[in-house]
Short mmCIF file of the C-alpha atoms (twelve columns), coordinates in Angstrom:
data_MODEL
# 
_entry.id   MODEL 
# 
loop_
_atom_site.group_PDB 
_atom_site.id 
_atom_site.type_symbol 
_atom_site.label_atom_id 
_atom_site.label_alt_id 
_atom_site.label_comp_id 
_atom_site.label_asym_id 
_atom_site.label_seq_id 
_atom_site.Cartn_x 
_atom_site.Cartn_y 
_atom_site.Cartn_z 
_atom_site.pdbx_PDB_model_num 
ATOM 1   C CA . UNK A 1   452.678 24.011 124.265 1 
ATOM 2   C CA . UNK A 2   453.247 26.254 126.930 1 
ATOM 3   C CA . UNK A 3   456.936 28.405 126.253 1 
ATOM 4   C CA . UNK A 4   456.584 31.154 129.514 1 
ATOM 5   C CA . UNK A 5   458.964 30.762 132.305 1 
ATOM 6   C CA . UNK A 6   458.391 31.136 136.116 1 
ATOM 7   C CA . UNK A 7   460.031 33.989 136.014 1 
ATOM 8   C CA . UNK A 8   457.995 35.722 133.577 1 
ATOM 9   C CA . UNK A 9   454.816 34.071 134.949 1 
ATOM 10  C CA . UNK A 10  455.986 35.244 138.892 1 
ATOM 11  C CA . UNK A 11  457.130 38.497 137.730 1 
ATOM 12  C CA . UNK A 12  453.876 39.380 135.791 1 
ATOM 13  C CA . UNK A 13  451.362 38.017 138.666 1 
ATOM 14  C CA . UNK A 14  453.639 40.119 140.794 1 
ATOM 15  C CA . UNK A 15  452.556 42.879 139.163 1 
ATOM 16  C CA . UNK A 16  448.774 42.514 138.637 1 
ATOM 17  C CA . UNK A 17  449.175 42.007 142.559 1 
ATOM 18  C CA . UNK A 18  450.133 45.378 142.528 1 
ATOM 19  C CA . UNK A 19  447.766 46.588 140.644 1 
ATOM 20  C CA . UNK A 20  445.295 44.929 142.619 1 
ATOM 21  C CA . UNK A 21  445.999 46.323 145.757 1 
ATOM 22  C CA . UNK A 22  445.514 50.164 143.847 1 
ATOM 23  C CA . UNK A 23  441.884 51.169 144.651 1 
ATOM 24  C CA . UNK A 24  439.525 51.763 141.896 1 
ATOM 25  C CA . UNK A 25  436.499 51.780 139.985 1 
ATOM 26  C CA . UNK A 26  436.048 47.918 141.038 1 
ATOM 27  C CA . UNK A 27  437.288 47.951 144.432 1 
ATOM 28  C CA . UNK A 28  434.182 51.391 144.241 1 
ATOM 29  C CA . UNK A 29  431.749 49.045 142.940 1 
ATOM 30  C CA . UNK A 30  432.955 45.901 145.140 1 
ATOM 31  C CA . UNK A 31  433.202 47.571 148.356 1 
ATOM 32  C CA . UNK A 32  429.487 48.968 147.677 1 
ATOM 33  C CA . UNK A 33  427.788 45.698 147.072 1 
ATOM 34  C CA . UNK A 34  429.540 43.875 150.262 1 
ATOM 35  C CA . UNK A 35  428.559 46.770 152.385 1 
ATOM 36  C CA . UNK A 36  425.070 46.607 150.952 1 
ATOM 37  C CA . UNK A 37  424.695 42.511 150.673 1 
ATOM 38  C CA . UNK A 38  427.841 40.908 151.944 1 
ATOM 39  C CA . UNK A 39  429.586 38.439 150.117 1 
ATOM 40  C CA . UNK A 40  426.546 37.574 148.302 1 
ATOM 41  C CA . UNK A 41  426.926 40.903 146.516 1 
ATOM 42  C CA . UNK A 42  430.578 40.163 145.995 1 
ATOM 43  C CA . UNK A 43  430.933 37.230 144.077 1 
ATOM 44  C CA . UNK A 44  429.038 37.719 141.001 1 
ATOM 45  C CA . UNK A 45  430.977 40.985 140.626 1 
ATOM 46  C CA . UNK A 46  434.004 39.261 140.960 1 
ATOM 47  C CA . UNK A 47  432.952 36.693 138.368 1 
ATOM 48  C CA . UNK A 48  431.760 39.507 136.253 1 
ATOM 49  C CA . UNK A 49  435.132 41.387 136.493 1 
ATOM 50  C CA . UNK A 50  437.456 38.348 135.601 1 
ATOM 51  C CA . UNK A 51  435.231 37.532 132.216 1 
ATOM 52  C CA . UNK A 52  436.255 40.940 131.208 1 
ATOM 53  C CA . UNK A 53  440.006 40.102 132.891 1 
ATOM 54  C CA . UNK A 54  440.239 37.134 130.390 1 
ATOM 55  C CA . UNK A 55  439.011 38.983 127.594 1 
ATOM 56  C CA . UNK A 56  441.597 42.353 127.403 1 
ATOM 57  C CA . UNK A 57  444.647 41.033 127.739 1 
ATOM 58  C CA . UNK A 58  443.988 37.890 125.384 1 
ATOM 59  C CA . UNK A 59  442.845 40.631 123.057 1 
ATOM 60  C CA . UNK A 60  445.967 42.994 123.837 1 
ATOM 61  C CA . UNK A 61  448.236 39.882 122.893 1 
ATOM 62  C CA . UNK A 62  446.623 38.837 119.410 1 
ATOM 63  C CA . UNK A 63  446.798 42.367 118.678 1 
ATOM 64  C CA . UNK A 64  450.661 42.367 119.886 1 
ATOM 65  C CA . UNK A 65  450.956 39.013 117.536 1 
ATOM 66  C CA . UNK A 66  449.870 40.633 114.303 1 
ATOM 67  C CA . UNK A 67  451.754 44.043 114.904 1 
ATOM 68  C CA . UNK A 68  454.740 42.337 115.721 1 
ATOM 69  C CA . UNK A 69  454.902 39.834 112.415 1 
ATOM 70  C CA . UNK A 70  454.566 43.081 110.278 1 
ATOM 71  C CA . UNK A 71  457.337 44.849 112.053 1 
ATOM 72  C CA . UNK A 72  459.366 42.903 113.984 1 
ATOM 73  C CA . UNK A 73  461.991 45.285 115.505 1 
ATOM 74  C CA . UNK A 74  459.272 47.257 117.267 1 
ATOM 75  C CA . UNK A 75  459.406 44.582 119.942 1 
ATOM 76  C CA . UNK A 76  462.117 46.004 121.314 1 
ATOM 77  C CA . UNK A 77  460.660 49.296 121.552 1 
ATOM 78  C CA . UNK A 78  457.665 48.078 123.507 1 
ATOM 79  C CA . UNK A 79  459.785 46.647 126.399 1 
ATOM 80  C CA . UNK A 80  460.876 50.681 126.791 1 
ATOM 81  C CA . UNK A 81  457.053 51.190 126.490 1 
ATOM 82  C CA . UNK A 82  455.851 49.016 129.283 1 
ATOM 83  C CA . UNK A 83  458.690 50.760 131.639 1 
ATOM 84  C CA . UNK A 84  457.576 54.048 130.514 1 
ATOM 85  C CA . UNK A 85  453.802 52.642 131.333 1 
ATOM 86  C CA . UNK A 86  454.715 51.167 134.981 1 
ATOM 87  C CA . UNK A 87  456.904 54.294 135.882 1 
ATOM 88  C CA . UNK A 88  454.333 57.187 135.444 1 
ATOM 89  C CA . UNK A 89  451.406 54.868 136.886 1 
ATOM 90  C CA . UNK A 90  453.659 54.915 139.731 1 
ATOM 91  C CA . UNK A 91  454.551 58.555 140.189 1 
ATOM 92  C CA . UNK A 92  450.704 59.227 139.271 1 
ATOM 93  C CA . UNK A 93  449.830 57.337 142.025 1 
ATOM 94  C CA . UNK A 94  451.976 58.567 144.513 1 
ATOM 95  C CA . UNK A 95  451.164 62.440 143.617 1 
ATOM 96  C CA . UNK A 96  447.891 61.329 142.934 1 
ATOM 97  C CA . UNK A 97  444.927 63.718 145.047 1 
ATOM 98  C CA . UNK A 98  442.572 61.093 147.153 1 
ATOM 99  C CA . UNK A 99  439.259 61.969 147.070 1 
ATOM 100 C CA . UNK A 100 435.789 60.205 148.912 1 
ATOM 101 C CA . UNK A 101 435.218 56.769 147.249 1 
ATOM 102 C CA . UNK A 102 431.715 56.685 145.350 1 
ATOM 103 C CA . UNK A 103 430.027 54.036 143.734 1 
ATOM 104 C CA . UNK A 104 427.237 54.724 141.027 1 
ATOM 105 C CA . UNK A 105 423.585 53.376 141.932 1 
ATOM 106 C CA . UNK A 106 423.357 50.899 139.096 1 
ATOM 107 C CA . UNK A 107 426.553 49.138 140.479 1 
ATOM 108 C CA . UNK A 108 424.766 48.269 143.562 1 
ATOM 109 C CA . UNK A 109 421.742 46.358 142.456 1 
ATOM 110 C CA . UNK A 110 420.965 43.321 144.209 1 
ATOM 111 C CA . UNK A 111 420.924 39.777 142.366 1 
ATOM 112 C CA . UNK A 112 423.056 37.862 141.537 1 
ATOM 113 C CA . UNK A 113 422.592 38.511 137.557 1 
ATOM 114 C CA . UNK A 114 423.145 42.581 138.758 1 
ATOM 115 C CA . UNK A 115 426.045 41.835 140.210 1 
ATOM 116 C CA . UNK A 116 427.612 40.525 137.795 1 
ATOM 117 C CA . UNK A 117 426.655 41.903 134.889 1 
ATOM 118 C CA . UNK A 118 428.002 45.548 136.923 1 
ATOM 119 C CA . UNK A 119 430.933 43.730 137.651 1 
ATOM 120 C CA . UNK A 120 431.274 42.729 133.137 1 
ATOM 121 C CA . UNK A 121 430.399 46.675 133.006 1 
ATOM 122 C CA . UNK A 122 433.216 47.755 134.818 1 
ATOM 123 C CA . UNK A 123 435.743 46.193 132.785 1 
ATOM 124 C CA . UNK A 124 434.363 45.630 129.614 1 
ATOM 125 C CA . UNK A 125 433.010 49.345 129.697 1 
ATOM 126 C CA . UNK A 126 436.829 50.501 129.716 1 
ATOM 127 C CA . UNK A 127 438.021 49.227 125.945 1 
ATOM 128 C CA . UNK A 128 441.258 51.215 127.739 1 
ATOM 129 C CA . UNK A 129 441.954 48.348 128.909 1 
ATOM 130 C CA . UNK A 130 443.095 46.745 126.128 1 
ATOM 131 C CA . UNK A 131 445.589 49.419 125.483 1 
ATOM 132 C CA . UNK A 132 446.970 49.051 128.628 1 
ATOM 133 C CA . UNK A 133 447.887 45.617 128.393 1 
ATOM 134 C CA . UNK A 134 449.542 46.136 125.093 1 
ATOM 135 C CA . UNK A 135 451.350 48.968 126.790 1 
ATOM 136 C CA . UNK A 136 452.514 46.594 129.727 1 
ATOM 137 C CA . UNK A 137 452.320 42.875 128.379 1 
ATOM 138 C CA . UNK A 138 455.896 43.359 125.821 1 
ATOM 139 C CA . UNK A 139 457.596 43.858 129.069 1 
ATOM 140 C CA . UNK A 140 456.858 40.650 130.574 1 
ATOM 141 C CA . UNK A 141 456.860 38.306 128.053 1 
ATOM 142 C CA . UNK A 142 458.586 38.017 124.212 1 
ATOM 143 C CA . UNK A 143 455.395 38.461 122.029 1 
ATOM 144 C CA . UNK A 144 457.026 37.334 119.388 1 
ATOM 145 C CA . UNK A 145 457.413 33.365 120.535 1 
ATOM 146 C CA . UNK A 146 454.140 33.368 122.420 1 
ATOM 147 C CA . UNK A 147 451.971 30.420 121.344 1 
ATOM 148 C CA . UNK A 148 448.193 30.147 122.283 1 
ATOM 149 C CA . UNK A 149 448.331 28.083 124.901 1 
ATOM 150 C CA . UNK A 150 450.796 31.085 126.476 1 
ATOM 151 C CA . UNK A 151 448.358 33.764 125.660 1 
ATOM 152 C CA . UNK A 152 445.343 31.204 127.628 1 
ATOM 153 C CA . UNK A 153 447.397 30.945 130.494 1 
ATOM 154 C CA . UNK A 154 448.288 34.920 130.347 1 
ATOM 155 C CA . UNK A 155 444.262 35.873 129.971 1 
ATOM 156 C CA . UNK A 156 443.829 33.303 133.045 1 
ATOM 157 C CA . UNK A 157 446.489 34.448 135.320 1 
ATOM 158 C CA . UNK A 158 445.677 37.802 134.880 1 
ATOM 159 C CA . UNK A 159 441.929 36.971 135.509 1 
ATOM 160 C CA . UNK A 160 442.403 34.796 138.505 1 
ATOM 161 C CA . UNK A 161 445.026 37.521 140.521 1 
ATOM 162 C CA . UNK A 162 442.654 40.508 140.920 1 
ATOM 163 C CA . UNK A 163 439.656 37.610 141.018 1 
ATOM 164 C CA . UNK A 164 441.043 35.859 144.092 1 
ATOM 165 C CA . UNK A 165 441.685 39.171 145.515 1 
ATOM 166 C CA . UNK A 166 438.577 40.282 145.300 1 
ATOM 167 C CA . UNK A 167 436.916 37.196 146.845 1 
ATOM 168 C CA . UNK A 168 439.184 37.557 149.724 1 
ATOM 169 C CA . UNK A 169 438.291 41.741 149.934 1 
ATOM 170 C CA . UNK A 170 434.799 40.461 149.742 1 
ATOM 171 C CA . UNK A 171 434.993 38.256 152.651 1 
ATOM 172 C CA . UNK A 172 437.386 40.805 154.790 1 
ATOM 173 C CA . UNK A 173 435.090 43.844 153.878 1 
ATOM 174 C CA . UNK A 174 434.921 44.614 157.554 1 
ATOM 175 C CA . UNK A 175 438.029 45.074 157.914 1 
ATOM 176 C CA . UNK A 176 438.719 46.799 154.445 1 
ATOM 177 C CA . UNK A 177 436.115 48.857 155.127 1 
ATOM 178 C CA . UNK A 178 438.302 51.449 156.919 1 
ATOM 179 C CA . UNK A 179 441.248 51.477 154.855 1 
ATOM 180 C CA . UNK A 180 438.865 52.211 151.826 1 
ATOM 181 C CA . UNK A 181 436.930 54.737 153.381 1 
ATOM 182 C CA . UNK A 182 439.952 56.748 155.366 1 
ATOM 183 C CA . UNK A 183 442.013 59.008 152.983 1 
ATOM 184 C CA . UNK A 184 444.723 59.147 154.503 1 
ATOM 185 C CA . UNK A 185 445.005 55.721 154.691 1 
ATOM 186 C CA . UNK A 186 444.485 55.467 150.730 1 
ATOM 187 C CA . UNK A 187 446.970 57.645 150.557 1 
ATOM 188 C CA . UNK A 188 449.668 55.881 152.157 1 
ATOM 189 C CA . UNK A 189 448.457 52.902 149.875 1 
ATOM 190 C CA . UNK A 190 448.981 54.717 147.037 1 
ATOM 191 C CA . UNK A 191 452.101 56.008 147.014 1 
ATOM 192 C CA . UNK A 192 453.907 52.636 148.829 1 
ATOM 193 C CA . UNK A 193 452.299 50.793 145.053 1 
ATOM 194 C CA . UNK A 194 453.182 53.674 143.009 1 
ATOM 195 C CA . UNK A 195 456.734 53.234 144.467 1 
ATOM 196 C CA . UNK A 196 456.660 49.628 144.153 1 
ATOM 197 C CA . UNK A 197 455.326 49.688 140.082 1 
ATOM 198 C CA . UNK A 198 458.536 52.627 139.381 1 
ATOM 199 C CA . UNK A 199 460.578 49.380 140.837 1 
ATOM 200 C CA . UNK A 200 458.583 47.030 138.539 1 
ATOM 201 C CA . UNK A 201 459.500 49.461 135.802 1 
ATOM 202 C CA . UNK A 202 462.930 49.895 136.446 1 
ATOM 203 C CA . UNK A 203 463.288 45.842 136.990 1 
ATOM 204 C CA . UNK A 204 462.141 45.237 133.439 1 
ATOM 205 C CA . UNK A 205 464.180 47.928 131.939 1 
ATOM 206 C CA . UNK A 206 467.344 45.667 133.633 1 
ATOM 207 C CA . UNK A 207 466.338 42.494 133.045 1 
ATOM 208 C CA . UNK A 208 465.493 43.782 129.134 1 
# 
């Protein structure tokens, strides 16, 4: 049975929107295999990248579960955590320095099975990942009450967000093409989302 509210679920896609939207080693290896094979290139990445979506934060959560029903009070901590989290991602990316966006050779193979297994790499290749959701997850949702049909529906939302997203860069690659590849413009990018995630922060730290 399914216990998360709209909010939480609106709030938290809200987020990996955000998060989206931040260039980085995916949108690298994304933008690379549209401009090299169009959107054939693009969606077995994308399909790649949202295995490894499902898999962190379903991960992050079981790990949550067991740390939280041997010491239950630290829940409340980890709300402070995932404010602390959002808050210097957000000032990081607004000081942030932008340099030339590169992607690696291996990322661009062509084939469908290349693309994605570089797209699997790219996440799964990061076990930092995990950490990060713990870090964020506690302050979207009470980890305590979560059930496993809430932690499926977590893993899926936050795999389908940055998967739709990057079908749709895919398509418009075009048109992303000079946002990606202008600093300046990747600048301006980054510091309007790192602005936006201190608000996330300072949203959950009201609504704790």
């Amino acid at each position: 049975m399914i216990t998360l509210s709209l909010s939480e679920i609106g709030l938290y896609s809200f987020a990996l929107l955000l998060l989206f939207i931040t260039p980085g080693p995916v949108w690298v290896a994304l933008f690379a295999r549209s401009l090299k094979s169009g959107f054939a290139g693009a969606w077995p990445l994308s399909f790649g990248v949202a295995l490894g979506d499902i898999c962190w934060p379903a991960l992050a959560l079981l790990s949550l579960g067991q740390i939280v029903s041997l010491h239950g009070d630290i829940i409340f901590w980890l709300r402070y955590v995932a404010v602390a989290v959002f808050v210097v991602m957000g000032i990081g990316l607004y000081l942030a320095p932008v340099e030339p966006m590169k992607a690696e050779t291996k990322l661009t193979k062509e084939g469908v099975l290349a693309g994605f297994l570089a797209g699997l790499m790219v996440i799964i290749g990061n076990p930092k990942a995990m950490l990060f959701y713990i870090g964020i997850l506690p302050g979207f949702f009470d980890v305590s009450r979560l059930q496993m049909a809430d932690i499926a529906l977590i893993a899926l939302i936050s795999a389908l967000v940055p998967f739709s997203g990057n079908l749709i860069l895919g398509l418009a690659v075009g048109r992303a093409r000079q946002l990606i590849s202008s600093v300046s413009a990747r600048r301006r990018l980054n510091q309007g989302s790192g602005i936006i995630l201190i608000a996330v922060g300072g949203l959950i730290l009201v609504t704790a």
